[in-house]
Coordinates of C-alpha atoms and ligand atoms in Angstrom, one line a residue:
M100 CA -10.8 -5.3 13.2
N101 CA -7.5 -3.8 13.8
I102 CA -6.9 -1.7 17.0
H103 CA -4.3 0.8 18.2
E104 CA -1.4 -0.3 20.5
Y105 CA -2.6 1.3 23.1
Q106 CA -5.9 -0.4 23.1
A107 CA -4.3 -3.8 22.5
K108 CA -1.8 -3.3 25.7
A109 CA -5.0 -2.3 27.7
I110 CA -6.4 -5.8 26.8
L111 CA -3.0 -7.7 27.2
K112 CA -2.9 -5.7 30.7
E113 CA -6.4 -6.7 31.8
N114 CA -5.6 -10.7 31.0
G115 CA -2.6 -10.4 33.3
V116 CA 0.0 -10.5 30.4
N117 CA 3.0 -7.9 31.8
I118 CA 3.3 -4.8 29.5
Q119 CA 5.6 -1.6 28.9
E120 CA 3.1 0.8 31.0
G121 CA 2.1 3.7 29.4
Q122 CA -0.9 6.3 28.8
V123 CA -2.6 7.3 25.6
A124 CA -2.5 11.3 24.9
A125 CA -4.4 14.1 22.4
T126 CA -2.6 16.8 23.5
P127 CA 1.0 17.8 24.5
D128 CA -0.7 18.8 28.2
E129 CA -2.0 15.6 28.5
A130 CA 1.4 13.9 27.3
V131 CA 3.1 15.8 30.3
A132 CA 0.4 14.7 32.7
A133 CA 0.4 11.4 31.4
A134 CA 4.5 11.2 31.8
E135 CA 4.3 12.6 35.0
A136 CA 1.7 9.8 36.3
L137 CA 4.1 7.4 35.0
L138 CA 7.0 9.2 37.2
A139 CA 4.8 9.1 40.2
E140 CA 3.9 5.3 39.5
T141 CA 7.0 3.5 38.1
G142 CA 9.7 6.3 38.9
T143 CA 10.9 6.0 35.5
N144 CA 12.1 9.6 34.1
W145 CA 12.7 8.9 30.8
W146 CA 9.8 8.1 28.6
V147 CA 9.2 6.8 24.9
I148 CA 6.4 8.8 22.7
K149 CA 5.3 6.2 20.2
A150 CA 2.8 7.5 17.3
Q151 CA -0.8 5.6 17.4
I152 CA -1.5 4.7 13.9
H153 CA -2.6 1.4 12.5
A154 CA 0.5 0.5 10.8
G155 CA 3.9 -1.1 12.2
G156 CA 7.3 0.0 11.2
R157 CA 6.9 3.3 13.0
G158 CA 10.0 3.2 14.7
K159 CA 11.5 3.6 11.4
G160 CA 9.4 6.2 10.1
G161 CA 10.3 8.6 13.4
G162 CA 6.9 7.5 15.3
V163 CA 8.9 6.5 18.2
K164 CA 11.0 8.6 20.2
L165 CA 12.8 8.6 23.4
A166 CA 12.3 11.6 25.6
K167 CA 14.6 12.5 28.4
S168 CA 12.9 15.2 30.1
L169 CA 9.3 16.5 30.7
D170 CA 10.4 19.2 28.4
E171 CA 11.4 16.5 25.6
V172 CA 7.9 14.8 26.1
R173 CA 6.3 18.1 25.3
A174 CA 8.4 18.9 22.4
I175 CA 8.2 15.5 20.7
T176 CA 4.4 15.4 21.1
E177 CA 3.9 19.0 19.7
K178 CA 5.6 17.5 16.5
M179 CA 4.3 14.3 16.3
L180 CA 0.6 15.1 16.9
G181 CA -1.0 15.8 13.5
M182 CA 2.0 14.7 11.5
Q183 CA 1.4 12.4 8.2
L184 CA 3.6 9.5 9.3
V185 CA 5.1 7.4 6.5
T186 CA 6.3 3.8 7.6
P187 CA 7.3 1.3 5.4
Q188 CA 3.4 -0.3 6.0
T189 CA 1.2 2.8 5.5
G190 CA 2.4 3.5 1.7
P191 CA 3.6 6.8 0.7
E192 CA 0.7 9.2 1.8
G193 CA 1.3 8.2 5.4
K194 CA -1.2 8.1 8.1
K195 CA -2.3 11.3 10.4
V196 CA -1.1 10.9 13.9
S197 CA -4.0 11.9 16.3
K198 CA -3.0 10.4 19.7
V199 CA 0.5 9.3 21.2
L200 CA 1.4 6.7 23.6
V201 CA 3.6 8.1 26.4
A202 CA 5.4 4.9 27.6
Q203 CA 7.5 4.2 30.4
D204 CA 11.0 3.6 29.2
V205 CA 11.8 -0.3 29.7
Y206 CA 15.7 0.1 27.9
Y207 CA 17.3 1.1 31.2
P208 CA 20.5 0.2 31.5
G209 CA 21.7 -2.8 34.2
P210 CA 23.4 -5.4 35.2
T211 CA 22.8 -7.9 32.5
E212 CA 21.9 -7.5 28.7
K213 CA 18.6 -6.5 27.6
Q214 CA 16.8 -8.7 24.5
E215 CA 14.3 -8.5 22.0
Y216 CA 12.2 -11.5 21.2
Y217 CA 9.7 -11.9 18.5
M218 CA 6.5 -13.4 19.3
S219 CA 2.9 -13.8 17.4
I220 CA -0.2 -16.2 17.7
L221 CA -2.0 -16.8 14.7
L222 CA -4.3 -19.8 13.5
N223 CA -2.7 -22.7 11.1
R224 CA -5.9 -23.1 8.9
Q225 CA -4.4 -26.8 7.7
S226 CA -4.2 -28.2 11.5
G227 CA -7.3 -25.7 12.6
R228 CA -5.0 -25.0 15.6
N229 CA -3.5 -21.8 16.8
V230 CA 0.4 -21.7 16.7
V231 CA 2.7 -19.8 18.7
M232 CA 5.4 -18.5 16.1
Y233 CA 8.7 -16.9 17.9
S234 CA 12.0 -16.1 17.3
P235 CA 15.3 -15.0 19.4
E236 CA 15.5 -12.4 16.9
G237 CA 13.0 -9.7 17.7
G238 CA 12.4 -6.0 17.4
V239 CA 13.8 -6.0 13.7
D240 CA 12.0 -7.1 10.4
I241 CA 10.8 -10.6 11.0
E242 CA 10.1 -11.1 7.3
E243 CA 13.9 -10.7 6.9
V244 CA 15.0 -13.1 9.6
A245 CA 12.3 -15.7 8.0
A246 CA 13.8 -14.8 4.9
Q247 CA 17.4 -15.4 5.8
R248 CA 17.5 -17.2 8.9
P249 CA 14.5 -19.4 8.9
E250 CA 15.9 -21.7 11.3
K251 CA 15.4 -18.8 14.0
I252 CA 11.8 -19.3 13.5
F253 CA 10.1 -21.6 16.1
K254 CA 6.4 -22.9 16.2
E255 CA 4.5 -24.1 18.9
E256 CA 1.3 -25.6 18.2
I257 CA -1.6 -25.3 20.9
D258 CA -4.4 -27.6 21.5
P259 CA -7.4 -25.9 21.7
S260 CA -8.8 -27.9 24.6
F261 CA -5.6 -27.7 27.1
G262 CA -4.1 -24.0 26.0
V263 CA -0.3 -23.7 26.3
L264 CA 0.8 -26.7 28.8
P265 CA 4.2 -26.1 31.1
F266 CA 6.4 -27.9 29.0
Q267 CA 5.2 -25.8 25.8
G268 CA 6.2 -22.6 27.8
Q269 CA 9.2 -24.2 28.9
R270 CA 10.5 -25.5 25.4
I271 CA 9.8 -21.7 23.7
A272 CA 12.0 -20.3 26.8
R273 CA 14.4 -22.6 26.0
N274 CA 14.5 -21.9 22.1
L275 CA 14.9 -18.3 23.1
G276 CA 17.9 -18.9 25.0
L277 CA 16.4 -18.6 28.3
S278 CA 16.9 -20.5 31.4
G279 CA 16.2 -20.4 35.4
K280 CA 13.9 -17.7 36.8
V281 CA 13.4 -15.8 33.9
A282 CA 12.6 -19.0 31.6
R283 CA 9.9 -19.5 34.3
E284 CA 8.7 -15.8 33.7
M285 CA 8.7 -16.4 29.9
A286 CA 6.5 -19.6 30.3
H287 CA 3.9 -17.5 32.3
F288 CA 4.0 -14.4 29.9
V289 CA 3.3 -16.9 27.0
E290 CA 0.8 -18.9 28.6
R291 CA -1.1 -15.8 29.7
L292 CA -0.6 -14.1 26.2
Y293 CA -2.2 -17.5 24.7
A294 CA -5.0 -16.9 27.2
S295 CA -5.9 -13.6 26.3
F296 CA -5.9 -14.4 22.6
V297 CA -8.4 -17.0 23.1
A298 CA -10.3 -14.6 25.6
V299 CA -10.8 -11.9 23.1
D300 CA -11.4 -14.1 20.1
A301 CA -8.1 -12.5 18.1
S302 CA -7.3 -13.6 14.8
L303 CA -3.9 -12.3 15.2
F304 CA -1.3 -11.3 18.0
E305 CA 2.1 -9.8 17.0
I306 CA 4.2 -9.0 20.0
N307 CA 7.5 -7.5 18.3
P308 CA 9.7 -6.9 20.7
V309 CA 8.8 -9.0 23.7
L310 CA 11.6 -7.7 26.0
K311 CA 13.5 -9.3 28.4
T312 CA 14.6 -6.2 30.9
T313 CA 17.9 -5.7 32.4
D314 CA 16.4 -6.7 35.7
D315 CA 15.1 -9.9 33.9
K316 CA 11.3 -9.1 33.5
I317 CA 9.6 -10.3 30.6
L318 CA 7.2 -7.4 28.8
A319 CA 5.4 -6.9 25.7
V320 CA 6.8 -3.3 24.4
D321 CA 4.8 -3.6 21.5
A322 CA 1.2 -4.9 20.5
K323 CA -0.5 -5.4 17.1
V324 CA -3.9 -7.1 17.7
N325 CA -6.6 -8.2 15.3
I326 CA -10.1 -9.0 16.7
D327 CA -12.4 -11.7 14.6
D328 CA -15.0 -9.5 13.0
S329 CA -17.4 -12.2 13.3
A330 CA -16.7 -12.5 17.3
L331 CA -17.3 -8.8 17.6
F332 CA -20.8 -9.0 19.0
R333 CA -19.8 -10.6 22.1
H334 CA -16.8 -7.7 23.1
S335 CA -18.9 -4.6 23.0
L336 CA -16.2 -3.1 25.0
I337 CA -13.4 -4.0 22.5
E338 CA -16.3 -3.3 19.2
Q339 CA -16.0 0.5 20.7
M340 CA -12.5 0.7 20.2
R341 CA -13.0 1.0 16.5
D342 CA -11.4 3.8 15.0
L343 CA -13.2 4.4 11.6
S344 CA -10.9 7.3 11.1
E345 CA -7.9 4.6 10.5
E346 CA -10.2 2.7 8.1
E347 CA -11.3 3.2 4.1
P348 CA -14.4 5.2 3.9
S349 CA -15.7 3.2 1.0
E350 CA -15.2 -0.1 3.1
I351 CA -17.4 1.4 6.0
E352 CA -20.4 2.1 3.7
A353 CA -19.9 -1.1 1.9
G354 CA -20.2 -2.6 5.8
K355 CA -23.4 -0.7 6.3
H356 CA -25.0 -2.4 3.4
N357 CA -23.5 -5.8 4.2
L358 CA -21.4 -6.0 1.3
N359 CA -18.1 -7.4 1.3
F360 CA -15.8 -4.8 0.1
V361 CA -11.9 -4.5 -0.5
K362 CA -10.6 -1.4 -2.3
L363 CA -7.8 -1.7 -4.6
D364 CA -5.8 0.6 -6.9
G365 CA -7.2 -0.5 -10.3
N366 CA -9.4 0.8 -13.0
V367 CA -12.2 -1.8 -13.3
G368 CA -14.6 -1.9 -10.8
C369 CA -16.3 -5.4 -10.4
M370 CA -19.8 -6.7 -8.6
V371 CA -19.9 -10.1 -8.5
N372 CA -22.2 -12.4 -6.4
G373 CA -20.0 -15.2 -4.5
A374 CA -16.4 -14.7 -3.5
G375 CA -14.9 -17.7 -5.9
L376 CA -16.9 -15.6 -8.7
A377 CA -15.3 -12.4 -7.8
M378 CA -11.8 -13.9 -7.7
A379 CA -12.4 -15.1 -11.3
T380 CA -13.8 -11.9 -12.4
M381 CA -10.7 -10.4 -11.1
D382 CA -8.7 -12.6 -13.4
I383 CA -10.5 -12.2 -16.3
I384 CA -10.2 -8.5 -15.5
K385 CA -6.3 -8.5 -15.6
L386 CA -6.4 -11.0 -18.5
S387 CA -8.0 -8.2 -20.4
G388 CA -5.4 -5.8 -19.7
G389 CA -7.4 -4.1 -17.0
E390 CA -6.8 -3.9 -13.0
P391 CA -9.6 -4.4 -10.7
A392 CA -10.5 -1.4 -8.8
N393 CA -12.1 -3.5 -6.1
F394 CA -13.2 -6.9 -5.0
L395 CA -16.8 -6.6 -4.4
D396 CA -19.0 -9.4 -3.3
V397 CA -22.6 -9.1 -3.1
G398 CA -23.9 -12.1 -1.7
G399 CA -26.6 -14.4 -2.0
G400 CA -29.5 -12.3 -1.9
A401 CA -28.2 -9.7 -4.6
N402 CA -31.6 -7.2 -4.8
A403 CA -31.7 -4.0 -6.3
Q404 CA -30.5 -2.1 -3.6
T405 CA -27.7 -4.1 -2.6
V406 CA -26.9 -3.5 -6.8
E407 CA -27.3 0.4 -6.1
A408 CA -25.2 0.8 -3.0
G409 CA -22.5 -1.7 -4.8
L410 CA -22.6 0.3 -7.7
K411 CA -22.6 4.1 -6.0
I412 CA -19.2 2.8 -3.8
I413 CA -17.7 1.8 -7.1
L414 CA -18.5 4.7 -9.2
D415 CA -17.4 7.2 -6.1
D416 CA -13.7 5.9 -6.9
P417 CA -12.3 8.6 -9.8
R418 CA -9.9 5.8 -10.8
V419 CA -12.6 3.5 -12.2
K420 CA -12.9 3.5 -16.0
A421 CA -15.5 0.6 -16.6
V422 CA -17.6 -1.4 -14.1
L423 CA -18.0 -5.3 -14.7
I424 CA -21.2 -6.8 -13.0
N425 CA -20.9 -10.4 -13.1
I426 CA -23.8 -12.1 -11.7
F427 CA -24.7 -15.9 -11.7
G428 CA -28.2 -16.3 -11.4
G429 CA -29.0 -19.4 -8.9
I430 CA -31.3 -18.3 -6.6
V431 CA -30.9 -14.7 -7.3
R432 CA -33.0 -14.6 -10.6
C433 CA -30.9 -12.3 -13.6
D434 CA -34.0 -10.5 -15.0
R435 CA -34.4 -9.1 -11.1
V436 CA -30.7 -8.3 -10.9
A437 CA -30.9 -6.3 -14.8
S438 CA -33.9 -4.7 -13.2
G439 CA -31.5 -3.4 -10.3
V440 CA -28.9 -2.3 -12.6
V441 CA -31.1 -0.2 -14.8
E442 CA -33.1 1.2 -11.7
A443 CA -30.0 2.2 -10.2
Y444 CA -28.1 3.6 -13.4
K445 CA -31.3 6.2 -13.6
K446 CA -31.6 6.9 -9.7
L447 CA -27.7 7.3 -9.7
G448 CA -27.5 9.7 -13.1
N449 CA -24.8 10.9 -14.9
I450 CA -22.9 8.0 -14.8
K451 CA -19.8 8.6 -17.3
V452 CA -18.0 5.2 -17.5
P453 CA -19.5 2.3 -19.5
I454 CA -21.2 -0.4 -17.4
I455 CA -20.7 -4.3 -18.8
V456 CA -23.4 -6.5 -17.4
R457 CA -22.7 -10.5 -17.8
L458 CA -25.4 -12.4 -16.3
Q459 CA -25.3 -16.2 -16.5
G460 CA -27.9 -18.8 -14.8
T461 CA -31.6 -18.5 -14.1
N462 CA -33.6 -16.3 -16.6
A463 CA -29.9 -15.0 -18.3
E464 CA -31.7 -14.4 -21.2
E465 CA -34.5 -12.5 -20.0
G466 CA -31.8 -10.4 -17.7
K467 CA -30.2 -9.4 -21.0
A468 CA -32.9 -8.1 -22.9
V469 CA -34.0 -6.1 -20.2
I470 CA -30.7 -4.3 -20.1
D471 CA -30.5 -4.1 -24.1
G472 CA -34.0 -2.5 -24.2
S473 CA -33.4 -0.1 -21.4
G474 CA -31.5 2.4 -23.9
L475 CA -28.8 3.0 -21.4
K476 CA -25.2 2.9 -21.8
V477 CA -25.0 -0.6 -20.3
Y478 CA -23.3 -3.3 -22.5
S479 CA -24.7 -6.9 -21.9
A480 CA -22.8 -10.1 -22.3
I481 CA -23.7 -13.7 -21.7
T482 CA -20.4 -15.4 -21.5
L483 CA -17.3 -14.1 -19.7
Q484 CA -15.2 -14.2 -22.8
E485 CA -17.6 -11.5 -24.2
A486 CA -17.7 -9.6 -20.8
A487 CA -13.8 -9.9 -21.2
D488 CA -13.7 -8.7 -24.9
L489 CA -15.6 -5.8 -23.7
V490 CA -13.7 -4.8 -20.9
K491 CA -10.5 -5.1 -23.2
Q492 CA -12.5 -2.7 -25.7
L493 CA -13.8 -0.3 -23.2
V494 CA -10.3 -0.1 -21.3
G495 CA -7.5 -1.6 -23.1
Ligands
GDP196 P1 7.2 -0.1 15.8 O1 8.5 0.1 14.9 O2 5.8 0.1 15.1 O3 7.4 -1.7 15.3 O4 7.2 0.1 16.9 P2 7.9 -0.6 18.4 O5 6.9 -0.3 19.4 O6 7.9 -1.9 18.0 O7 9.0 0.5 18.6 C1 10.0 0.4 17.7 C2 11.5 0.5 18.3 O8 11.4 1.4 19.3 C3 12.0 -1.0 19.2 O9 12.1 -2.1 18.8 C4 12.6 -0.2 20.1 O10 14.0 -0.8 19.7 C5 12.3 1.0 20.3 N1 11.6 1.1 21.9 C6 10.5 0.7 21.9 N2 10.2 1.2 23.2 C7 11.2 1.6 24.0 C8 11.5 2.1 25.2 O11 11.0 1.8 26.2 N3 13.2 2.5 25.4 C9 14.3 2.9 24.1 N4 15.1 3.3 24.2 N5 13.2 2.1 23.3 C10 12.3 1.8 22.6
MN197 MN1 7.0 -3.5 16.8

């Protein structure tokens, strides 16, 4: 699950990570009140107004603005709230801004240079351990650093039974070019950041930039946090941070029916049991000249209800020109799935696109007989090749 920057920062702060202080606001009045509160609390009289959407690259799209007076706080917030913010990560339609974070300006002038670093924590699936990935070249596109100057990206693998050990914190600080007191600050920052990652069952932390202020403090200025969905049951407060307006409606609906569904941009809907078979089916669709409109794994216990729910979600997408249902009958019997498809078809009614059903495994022949005998516009296939040929014929 993805959360907003202001929520991510609250989690970090609670776990002892230094952050750029701020308050969320949904109206210009709230933004001004937030700025006044920050002034009273921290003495800051410059603020940054940051659009809260589930996408990065906001700075580039005009979603991060510096305000040098309370009037500017109001004016910027008025403009930002309600806008469709387009960033390199949102796609051309952009995302609607309904909240902003009013944050303390932490890029103030001072005796020494400010410096932006990159830091993320993620799982290395090969070693089964979390890795702290970091670079002295933060703030900018980390993808560009990785491509052009890979030697500027460092990794520190963490032993799950110890967390970040002191020598690892020191090594990270050294590789970031730090020494003395601020190096100890950085080591402490990494140690707390890693502890929070573990505490909330995160699957990704990305802090870009981590800032060394001109008075040598280390702060998280941005925070992208993903929480492992499978662990949400033990973090009810975080679960409440879910912002459904940021999620794909068809994916929300699929979640209610326990379907593993990911929306894609193609024209052939597919419904499959098993993730591996779903991947193979998407390949077949592409090879036949179509483009998959979705990934949908109905799981091992496919029945009439799941088939109906899945079919409805697929057919709600106006781009879908054909649907390929590819079911392997292992525990689930093909004739039952076939009856489910026929039932769903009748129930949904007014289906304009062709449906191809390929059944293989237990009772496949009986299943095909059910489809063929239904009199509905459902094409049946037994082999994958037959199914592919039908897709080609119908959308190619
Ligand atoms: P992103 O563009 O979505 O990654 O949003 P960030 O939170 O990373 O902000 C983008 C950029 O805005 C940062 O890299 C900074 O250069 C700038 N920025 C963020 N906070 C401040 C601040 O307090 N003061 C100033 N002057 N600039 C800031
Ligand atoms: Mn950022």
